mmCIF file of C-alpha atoms and ligand atoms in Angstrom:
data_model
loop_
_atom_site.group_PDB
_atom_site.id
_atom_site.type_symbol
_atom_site.label_atom_id
_atom_site.label_comp_id
_atom_site.label_asym_id
_atom_site.label_seq_id
_atom_site.Cartn_x
_atom_site.Cartn_y
_atom_site.Cartn_z
ATOM 1 C CA MET B 1 -11.768 -23.232 12.125
ATOM 2 C CA GLN B 2 -13.565 -21.026 9.570
ATOM 3 C CA GLU B 3 -14.452 -18.590 12.338
ATOM 4 C CA GLU B 4 -10.871 -18.434 13.544
ATOM 5 C CA TYR B 5 -9.555 -17.788 10.031
ATOM 6 C CA GLU B 6 -12.126 -15.027 9.679
ATOM 7 C CA LYS B 7 -11.269 -13.448 13.021
ATOM 8 C CA ALA B 8 -7.531 -13.519 12.234
ATOM 9 C CA GLY B 9 -8.314 -11.960 8.856
ATOM 10 C CA LYS B 10 -10.524 -9.208 10.199
ATOM 11 C CA ILE B 11 -7.997 -8.087 12.812
ATOM 12 C CA ALA B 12 -5.132 -8.056 10.309
ATOM 13 C CA SER B 13 -7.069 -6.116 7.705
ATOM 14 C CA LYS B 14 -8.148 -3.459 10.203
ATOM 15 C CA VAL B 15 -4.569 -2.951 11.401
ATOM 16 C CA ARG B 16 -3.260 -2.940 7.815
ATOM 17 C CA LYS B 17 -5.676 -0.151 6.846
ATOM 18 C CA GLU B 18 -4.835 1.953 9.900
ATOM 19 C CA ALA B 19 -1.104 1.409 9.398
ATOM 20 C CA ALA B 20 -1.309 2.580 5.777
ATOM 21 C CA LYS B 21 -2.824 5.866 6.996
ATOM 22 C CA LYS B 22 -0.421 6.307 9.893
ATOM 23 C CA ILE B 23 2.911 5.955 8.088
ATOM 24 C CA THR B 24 4.715 9.240 7.445
ATOM 25 C CA ALA B 25 8.199 10.561 6.618
ATOM 26 C CA GLY B 26 10.505 10.898 9.628
ATOM 27 C CA MET B 27 8.781 8.131 11.580
ATOM 28 C CA LYS B 28 11.007 5.403 13.008
ATOM 29 C CA VAL B 29 10.382 1.968 11.509
ATOM 30 C CA ILE B 30 10.680 0.298 14.919
ATOM 31 C CA ASP B 31 7.990 2.542 16.423
ATOM 32 C CA PHE B 32 5.714 1.790 13.483
ATOM 33 C CA ILE B 33 6.267 -1.954 13.870
ATOM 34 C CA ASP B 34 5.752 -1.842 17.648
ATOM 35 C CA TRP B 35 2.467 -0.030 17.116
ATOM 36 C CA ILE B 36 1.278 -2.542 14.480
ATOM 37 C CA GLU B 37 2.197 -5.580 16.535
ATOM 38 C CA SER B 38 0.618 -4.237 19.707
ATOM 39 C CA GLU B 39 -2.580 -3.378 17.799
ATOM 40 C CA ILE B 40 -2.731 -7.078 16.884
ATOM 41 C CA THR B 41 -1.731 -8.635 20.194
ATOM 42 C CA SER B 42 -3.916 -6.276 22.255
ATOM 43 C CA GLN B 43 -6.895 -8.061 20.626
ATOM 44 C CA GLY B 44 -5.833 -11.192 22.492
ATOM 45 C CA VAL B 45 -4.479 -12.929 19.376
ATOM 46 C CA GLY B 46 -0.957 -13.824 18.280
ATOM 47 C CA LEU B 47 1.340 -12.684 15.461
ATOM 48 C CA SER B 48 1.674 -15.166 12.609
ATOM 49 C CA PHE B 49 5.111 -13.627 11.875
ATOM 50 C CA PRO B 50 7.013 -10.445 12.763
ATOM 51 C CA CYS B 51 5.607 -7.418 10.960
ATOM 52 C CA ASN B 52 7.772 -7.056 7.824
ATOM 53 C CA ILE B 53 8.544 -3.502 6.734
ATOM 54 C CA SER B 54 10.449 -3.548 3.468
ATOM 55 C CA ILE B 55 11.542 -0.214 2.011
ATOM 56 C CA ASN B 56 12.172 0.567 -1.699
ATOM 57 C CA GLN B 57 14.467 -2.067 -3.300
ATOM 58 C CA ILE B 58 14.002 -4.399 -0.340
ATOM 59 C CA ALA B 59 11.264 -6.864 -1.286
ATOM 60 C CA ALA B 60 10.734 -8.797 1.942
ATOM 61 C CA HIS B 61 11.990 -10.109 5.287
ATOM 62 C CA TYR B 62 13.100 -6.902 6.928
ATOM 63 C CA THR B 63 11.919 -6.273 10.450
ATOM 64 C CA SER B 64 13.507 -4.051 13.088
ATOM 65 C CA PRO B 65 16.291 -5.357 15.297
ATOM 66 C CA PRO B 66 16.443 -3.828 18.802
ATOM 67 C CA ASN B 67 17.278 -0.092 18.775
ATOM 68 C CA ASP B 68 16.710 0.205 15.025
ATOM 69 C CA ASP B 69 17.319 3.802 13.883
ATOM 70 C CA THR B 70 15.856 3.276 10.406
ATOM 71 C CA ILE B 71 13.386 6.014 9.461
ATOM 72 C CA PHE B 72 10.914 6.430 6.621
ATOM 73 C CA CYS B 73 11.622 9.128 4.032
ATOM 74 C CA TYR B 74 9.420 11.031 1.635
ATOM 75 C CA GLY B 75 8.703 8.925 -1.455
ATOM 76 C CA ASP B 76 9.676 5.577 0.061
ATOM 77 C CA ILE B 77 7.713 2.676 -1.392
ATOM 78 C CA VAL B 78 6.992 0.624 1.729
ATOM 79 C CA LYS B 79 5.652 -2.922 1.916
ATOM 80 C CA ILE B 80 3.688 -3.405 5.151
ATOM 81 C CA ASP B 81 3.226 -7.152 5.617
ATOM 82 C CA LEU B 82 1.506 -8.426 8.750
ATOM 83 C CA GLY B 83 -0.592 -11.245 10.090
ATOM 84 C CA ALA B 84 -2.576 -12.482 13.058
ATOM 85 C CA GLU B 85 -3.012 -15.961 14.459
ATOM 86 C CA VAL B 86 -6.058 -17.299 16.296
ATOM 87 C CA ASN B 87 -5.523 -20.765 17.796
ATOM 88 C CA GLY B 88 -2.924 -21.316 15.085
ATOM 89 C CA TYR B 89 -5.215 -20.241 12.216
ATOM 90 C CA ILE B 90 -3.466 -17.591 10.204
ATOM 91 C CA SER B 91 -4.027 -14.397 8.297
ATOM 92 C CA ASP B 92 -1.297 -12.938 6.094
ATOM 93 C CA THR B 93 -1.845 -9.619 4.315
ATOM 94 C CA ALA B 94 0.211 -6.810 2.815
ATOM 95 C CA VAL B 95 -0.238 -3.368 1.356
ATOM 96 C CA THR B 96 2.296 -1.034 -0.245
ATOM 97 C CA VAL B 97 2.274 2.720 0.304
ATOM 98 C CA VAL B 98 4.322 5.602 -1.075
ATOM 99 C CA VAL B 99 5.292 7.678 1.954
ATOM 100 C CA GLU B 100 4.162 11.316 2.229
ATOM 101 C CA GLY B 101 5.244 14.044 4.618
ATOM 102 C CA ASP B 102 8.405 15.993 5.385
ATOM 103 C CA ASN B 103 11.817 14.452 5.785
ATOM 104 C CA VAL B 104 13.826 14.848 8.962
ATOM 105 C CA GLU B 105 17.599 15.168 9.087
ATOM 106 C CA PRO B 106 18.902 11.545 9.240
ATOM 107 C CA VAL B 107 21.272 12.166 12.153
ATOM 108 C CA ASP B 108 21.311 11.202 15.840
ATOM 109 C CA GLU B 109 21.463 13.595 18.828
ATOM 110 C CA GLN B 110 25.220 13.965 18.369
ATOM 111 C CA GLY B 111 24.749 14.846 14.709
ATOM 112 C CA ASN B 112 26.169 11.553 13.475
ATOM 113 C CA PRO B 113 24.508 9.849 10.496
ATOM 114 C CA LEU B 114 21.897 7.282 11.562
ATOM 115 C CA LYS B 115 22.757 3.617 11.078
ATOM 116 C CA MET B 116 19.771 2.328 9.137
ATOM 117 C CA PRO B 117 19.810 -1.410 8.351
ATOM 118 C CA GLY B 118 16.328 -1.115 6.811
ATOM 119 C CA ARG B 119 17.488 1.203 4.016
ATOM 120 C CA LEU B 120 19.939 0.797 1.155
ATOM 121 C CA ASP B 121 20.488 4.579 1.047
ATOM 122 C CA ASP B 122 21.663 7.075 3.689
ATOM 123 C CA GLY B 123 18.217 8.429 4.505
ATOM 124 C CA ASN B 124 18.601 11.491 2.327
ATOM 125 C CA PRO B 125 17.231 10.216 -0.976
ATOM 126 C CA VAL B 126 16.517 12.523 -3.907
ATOM 127 C CA VAL B 127 12.995 11.682 -5.027
ATOM 128 C CA THR B 128 11.551 13.348 -8.137
ATOM 129 C CA ASP B 129 7.910 13.597 -9.197
ATOM 130 C CA GLU B 130 8.710 10.979 -11.822
ATOM 131 C CA ASP B 131 9.976 8.625 -9.117
ATOM 132 C CA ILE B 132 6.744 9.097 -7.198
ATOM 133 C CA GLU B 133 4.680 8.358 -10.299
ATOM 134 C CA LEU B 134 6.627 5.180 -11.043
ATOM 135 C CA ARG B 135 6.249 3.973 -7.459
ATOM 136 C CA GLN B 136 2.525 4.665 -7.445
ATOM 137 C CA ASN B 137 2.225 2.715 -10.697
ATOM 138 C CA LEU B 138 4.086 -0.194 -9.116
ATOM 139 C CA VAL B 139 1.604 -0.180 -6.221
ATOM 140 C CA GLU B 140 -1.269 -0.191 -8.696
ATOM 141 C CA ALA B 141 0.318 -2.987 -10.749
ATOM 142 C CA SER B 142 0.626 -5.314 -7.756
ATOM 143 C CA SER B 143 -2.801 -4.472 -6.358
ATOM 144 C CA SER B 144 -4.606 -4.948 -9.658
ATOM 145 C CA ALA B 145 -2.695 -8.186 -10.213
ATOM 146 C CA LEU B 146 -4.093 -9.421 -6.910
ATOM 147 C CA GLU B 147 -7.569 -8.167 -7.766
ATOM 148 C CA ASN B 148 -7.485 -9.977 -11.112
ATOM 149 C CA VAL B 149 -6.320 -13.195 -9.477
ATOM 150 C CA LEU B 150 -9.075 -13.022 -6.855
ATOM 151 C CA SER B 151 -11.630 -12.794 -9.670
ATOM 152 C CA ILE B 152 -10.519 -16.193 -11.060
ATOM 153 C CA VAL B 153 -9.752 -18.122 -7.864
ATOM 154 C CA LYS B 154 -12.171 -21.001 -7.319
ATOM 155 C CA ASP B 155 -12.161 -24.760 -6.979
ATOM 156 C CA GLY B 156 -10.258 -26.108 -10.000
ATOM 157 C CA VAL B 157 -8.183 -23.044 -10.937
ATOM 158 C CA THR B 158 -4.632 -24.066 -11.879
ATOM 159 C CA LEU B 159 -1.529 -22.481 -10.398
ATOM 160 C CA ASN B 160 -0.438 -21.701 -13.958
ATOM 161 C CA GLU B 161 -3.601 -19.646 -14.568
ATOM 162 C CA ILE B 162 -2.968 -17.664 -11.387
ATOM 163 C CA GLY B 163 0.670 -17.043 -12.302
ATOM 164 C CA LYS B 164 -0.261 -15.999 -15.830
ATOM 165 C CA THR B 165 -2.811 -13.502 -14.507
ATOM 166 C CA VAL B 166 -0.204 -11.974 -12.186
ATOM 167 C CA GLN B 167 2.398 -11.718 -14.924
ATOM 168 C CA ASP B 168 0.040 -10.374 -17.607
ATOM 169 C CA THR B 169 -1.335 -7.707 -15.288
ATOM 170 C CA ILE B 170 2.041 -6.528 -14.042
ATOM 171 C CA ASN B 171 3.531 -6.580 -17.551
ATOM 172 C CA SER B 172 0.646 -4.408 -18.763
ATOM 173 C CA TYR B 173 1.968 -1.667 -16.458
ATOM 174 C CA GLY B 174 5.443 -2.026 -17.945
ATOM 175 C CA PHE B 175 6.852 -3.856 -14.917
ATOM 176 C CA THR B 176 7.902 -7.388 -14.130
ATOM 177 C CA PRO B 177 6.594 -9.713 -11.420
ATOM 178 C CA ILE B 178 9.108 -11.091 -8.930
ATOM 179 C CA VAL B 179 9.350 -14.734 -9.924
ATOM 180 C CA SER B 180 11.411 -15.839 -6.927
ATOM 181 C CA LEU B 181 8.663 -14.891 -4.459
ATOM 182 C CA ALA B 182 5.352 -16.708 -4.201
ATOM 183 C CA GLY B 183 2.121 -17.024 -2.311
ATOM 184 C CA HIS B 184 1.561 -20.120 -0.219
ATOM 185 C CA SER B 185 -0.950 -22.451 1.329
ATOM 186 C CA LEU B 186 -1.779 -22.052 5.029
ATOM 187 C CA GLU B 187 -2.577 -24.649 7.657
ATOM 188 C CA GLN B 188 -2.970 -24.531 11.393
ATOM 189 C CA ASN B 189 0.383 -23.467 12.888
ATOM 190 C CA ASN B 190 1.957 -23.550 9.431
ATOM 191 C CA LEU B 191 2.526 -20.328 7.496
ATOM 192 C CA HIS B 192 4.074 -22.012 4.443
ATOM 193 C CA ALA B 193 2.174 -25.266 4.220
ATOM 194 C CA GLY B 194 3.620 -26.754 1.059
ATOM 195 C CA ILE B 195 1.893 -25.288 -1.999
ATOM 196 C CA SER B 196 3.512 -22.256 -3.659
ATOM 197 C CA ILE B 197 1.302 -19.836 -5.602
ATOM 198 C CA PRO B 198 3.514 -18.561 -8.424
ATOM 199 C CA ASN B 199 3.760 -14.974 -9.675
ATOM 200 C CA TYR B 200 4.431 -16.172 -13.249
ATOM 201 C CA PRO B 201 3.020 -18.960 -15.426
ATOM 202 C CA ASP B 202 5.007 -21.958 -14.207
ATOM 203 C CA ALA B 203 3.162 -24.580 -16.308
ATOM 204 C CA SER B 204 1.765 -26.167 -13.133
ATOM 205 C CA THR B 205 -1.501 -28.023 -13.679
ATOM 206 C CA TYR B 206 -1.985 -28.342 -9.914
ATOM 207 C CA THR B 207 -5.436 -27.039 -8.985
ATOM 208 C CA LEU B 208 -6.704 -25.311 -5.858
ATOM 209 C CA LYS B 209 -9.543 -27.139 -4.123
ATOM 210 C CA GLU B 210 -12.614 -25.977 -2.257
ATOM 211 C CA GLY B 211 -11.639 -25.364 1.371
ATOM 212 C CA ASP B 212 -7.968 -24.614 0.653
ATOM 213 C CA HIS B 213 -6.517 -21.668 2.572
ATOM 214 C CA VAL B 214 -3.968 -19.681 0.612
ATOM 215 C CA ALA B 215 -2.124 -16.378 0.755
ATOM 216 C CA ILE B 216 -1.729 -14.750 -2.662
ATOM 217 C CA GLU B 217 0.920 -12.056 -3.015
ATOM 218 C CA PRO B 218 1.946 -10.529 -6.336
ATOM 219 C CA PHE B 219 5.167 -8.493 -6.251
ATOM 220 C CA ALA B 220 5.795 -5.928 -9.006
ATOM 221 C CA SER B 221 9.329 -4.735 -9.707
ATOM 222 C CA SER B 222 10.871 -2.010 -11.863
ATOM 223 C CA GLY B 223 14.132 -3.965 -11.829
ATOM 224 C CA ALA B 224 15.130 -7.582 -12.358
ATOM 225 C CA GLY B 225 12.006 -9.324 -11.079
ATOM 226 C CA ILE B 226 14.175 -11.733 -9.147
ATOM 227 C CA THR B 227 15.519 -11.331 -5.641
ATOM 228 C CA SER B 228 18.950 -11.725 -4.172
ATOM 229 C CA ASP B 229 19.844 -12.211 -0.507
ATOM 230 C CA ILE B 230 21.276 -9.411 1.559
ATOM 231 C CA PRO B 231 23.351 -11.303 4.147
ATOM 232 C CA GLU B 232 21.490 -9.764 7.084
ATOM 233 C CA TYR B 233 19.028 -11.673 9.248
ATOM 234 C CA TYR B 234 16.312 -10.289 11.491
ATOM 235 C CA ILE B 235 13.635 -13.000 11.203
ATOM 236 C CA TYR B 236 14.158 -16.584 12.322
ATOM 237 C CA SER B 237 12.254 -19.868 12.335
ATOM 238 C CA PHE B 238 12.525 -22.717 14.808
ATOM 239 C CA MET B 239 13.389 -25.913 12.922
ATOM 240 C CA ASN B 240 14.191 -28.623 15.477
ATOM 241 C CA ASN B 241 15.943 -29.374 18.741
ATOM 242 C CA LYS B 242 19.458 -30.399 17.752
ATOM 243 C CA PRO B 243 21.988 -31.016 20.521
ATOM 244 C CA VAL B 244 24.186 -28.026 21.289
ATOM 245 C CA ARG B 245 27.142 -27.671 23.691
ATOM 246 C CA ASN B 246 27.116 -23.951 24.464
ATOM 247 C CA PRO B 247 25.109 -23.574 27.717
ATOM 248 C CA GLN B 248 23.600 -20.192 26.768
ATOM 249 C CA ALA B 249 22.565 -21.595 23.389
ATOM 250 C CA LYS B 250 20.970 -24.546 25.135
ATOM 251 C CA ILE B 251 18.891 -22.245 27.325
ATOM 252 C CA LEU B 252 17.908 -20.071 24.378
ATOM 253 C CA LEU B 253 16.846 -23.046 22.265
ATOM 254 C CA LYS B 254 14.711 -24.417 25.076
ATOM 255 C CA ASN B 255 13.021 -21.042 25.383
ATOM 256 C CA ILE B 256 12.434 -20.686 21.619
ATOM 257 C CA SER B 257 11.212 -24.252 21.151
ATOM 258 C CA LYS B 258 8.654 -23.598 23.873
ATOM 259 C CA ASN B 259 7.506 -20.065 23.022
ATOM 260 C CA ASN B 260 8.316 -19.513 19.320
ATOM 261 C CA ARG B 261 7.820 -23.018 17.991
ATOM 262 C CA TYR B 262 5.378 -22.543 15.141
ATOM 263 C CA PHE B 263 5.754 -19.050 13.781
ATOM 264 C CA PRO B 264 8.686 -17.001 12.524
ATOM 265 C CA PHE B 265 9.995 -14.588 15.160
ATOM 266 C CA ALA B 266 12.319 -11.644 15.632
ATOM 267 C CA GLN B 267 14.672 -10.991 18.515
ATOM 268 C CA ARG B 268 12.092 -8.770 20.207
ATOM 269 C CA HIS B 269 9.656 -11.718 20.388
ATOM 270 C CA VAL B 270 12.010 -13.881 22.446
ATOM 271 C CA LYS B 271 11.358 -13.269 26.118
ATOM 272 C CA THR B 272 14.855 -13.373 27.529
ATOM 273 C CA SER B 273 17.003 -11.240 29.788
ATOM 274 C CA MET B 274 19.985 -11.658 27.423
ATOM 275 C CA ASP B 275 21.289 -8.419 25.991
ATOM 276 C CA ASN B 276 21.873 -8.029 22.269
ATOM 277 C CA ASN B 277 25.442 -9.395 22.265
ATOM 278 C CA HIS B 278 24.610 -12.402 24.427
ATOM 279 C CA PHE B 279 21.538 -13.161 22.359
ATOM 280 C CA MET B 280 23.534 -13.126 19.122
ATOM 281 C CA ARG B 281 26.315 -15.223 20.650
ATOM 282 C CA ALA B 282 23.783 -17.816 21.855
ATOM 283 C CA LEU B 283 21.873 -17.780 18.578
ATOM 284 C CA ARG B 284 24.866 -18.414 16.305
ATOM 285 C CA PRO B 285 25.485 -22.071 17.267
ATOM 286 C CA LEU B 286 21.768 -22.755 16.873
ATOM 287 C CA ILE B 287 21.877 -21.442 13.333
ATOM 288 C CA MET B 288 25.070 -23.402 12.643
ATOM 289 C CA ASN B 289 23.556 -26.706 13.807
ATOM 290 C CA GLY B 290 20.270 -26.178 11.962
ATOM 291 C CA SER B 291 18.026 -25.723 14.998
ATOM 292 C CA ILE B 292 17.136 -22.200 13.868
ATOM 293 C CA TYR B 293 16.745 -21.008 10.289
ATOM 294 C CA PRO B 294 17.642 -17.353 9.625
ATOM 295 C CA HIS B 295 15.676 -15.631 6.834
ATOM 296 C CA ALA B 296 17.888 -13.333 4.774
ATOM 297 C CA VAL B 297 16.602 -9.901 3.809
ATOM 298 C CA LEU B 298 15.626 -10.021 0.126
ATOM 299 C CA LYS B 299 16.103 -7.249 -2.414
ATOM 300 C CA ASP B 300 15.493 -6.874 -6.110
ATOM 301 C CA LYS B 301 18.629 -8.156 -7.810
ATOM 302 C CA ALA B 302 18.935 -5.088 -10.073
ATOM 303 C CA ASP B 303 17.945 -2.678 -7.271
ATOM 304 C CA GLY B 304 14.576 -1.932 -8.835
ATOM 305 C CA MET B 305 11.724 -0.625 -6.712
ATOM 306 C CA VAL B 306 9.249 -3.211 -5.432
ATOM 307 C CA ALA B 307 5.539 -3.246 -4.525
ATOM 308 C CA GLN B 308 3.584 -6.111 -2.944
ATOM 309 C CA THR B 309 -0.110 -6.673 -2.258
ATOM 310 C CA GLU B 310 -1.389 -9.710 -0.374
ATOM 311 C CA HIS B 311 -4.621 -11.259 0.833
ATOM 312 C CA THR B 312 -5.533 -14.510 2.535
ATOM 313 C CA VAL B 313 -8.395 -16.417 0.921
ATOM 314 C CA ILE B 314 -10.483 -19.532 1.411
ATOM 315 C CA VAL B 315 -11.183 -21.283 -1.889
ATOM 316 C CA GLU B 316 -14.846 -21.969 -2.592
ATOM 317 C CA LYS B 317 -16.715 -23.978 -5.216
ATOM 318 C CA GLU B 318 -17.549 -20.917 -7.324
ATOM 319 C CA GLY B 319 -15.093 -18.275 -6.076
ATOM 320 C CA CYS B 320 -13.305 -17.441 -2.883
ATOM 321 C CA GLU B 321 -13.752 -15.729 0.448
ATOM 322 C CA VAL B 322 -11.127 -13.075 1.152
ATOM 323 C CA THR B 323 -10.568 -13.142 4.913
ATOM 324 C CA THR B 324 -8.353 -10.021 4.944
ATOM 325 C CA LEU B 325 -10.528 -7.699 2.826
HETATM 326 MN MN1 LIG G 401 2.813 -11.689 3.979
HETATM 327 MN MN1 LIG G 402 2.596 -14.545 2.613
#
């Protein structure tokens, strides 16, 4: 088990580092995600969730739908959140980068504006040097918050102490942590295994124990520090097999319950010959009857910029082992 956690961690951290170097303005988000996911799966391991690429005010839960035209632009603050799975043992890690390079005209071959569900702007953002500085400071705030937490994690640390460390660190940069997002415990085949690791002091006296596996993920925001849902859904989780009438939905649910049972998935991870329209039409009744849970894209409520840094750790008697270092 330890070995599998370590292997999942090592693969994810290597891909995360390479991805952070590779990202550049003008690149398509879907190509970037495809590259990341194939770097993971080509090692003979699984994805513990679809690679999340969340740009600027978007905090989490964006991944590309089929034929996504979203591109990265100069100055984007991009959360790259990815994970690997070895026999169900999970790594979950994220880094945030401020995108460099030259912008491309955000139009298609016909000269029409690109439809970009992964951006809240039109792909032609005005980014000043001051914007860049603020975004780099956000990245530093979230990464030093994580670093400070890792220095206190050990058997017996309370969730409140962790949350206080996150909040104090991020506040010291003049930003606010996102209180509606949290780290989480990990178990075999279970990405969110019950315990939430808060990003603010929540008065919890619950303590982490030696041998616990947890993902810790401070988010720093220049806005509200709380998220709101964008009613768009690209990541789904299988919940249970509820009866459904629609024959296409029945087939799709059987497929998902067999192949995507344990880990969140995106449309591209469902092996089906259904085209986009048929897939969506078959998926809807499954969402309605609670067989499938759709994860809404999350953004900062006040449209602030957001940075996230995340590692997976194993709690030890006198410290912790970071599997995704
Ligand atoms: Mn993550
Ligand atoms: Mn996580």
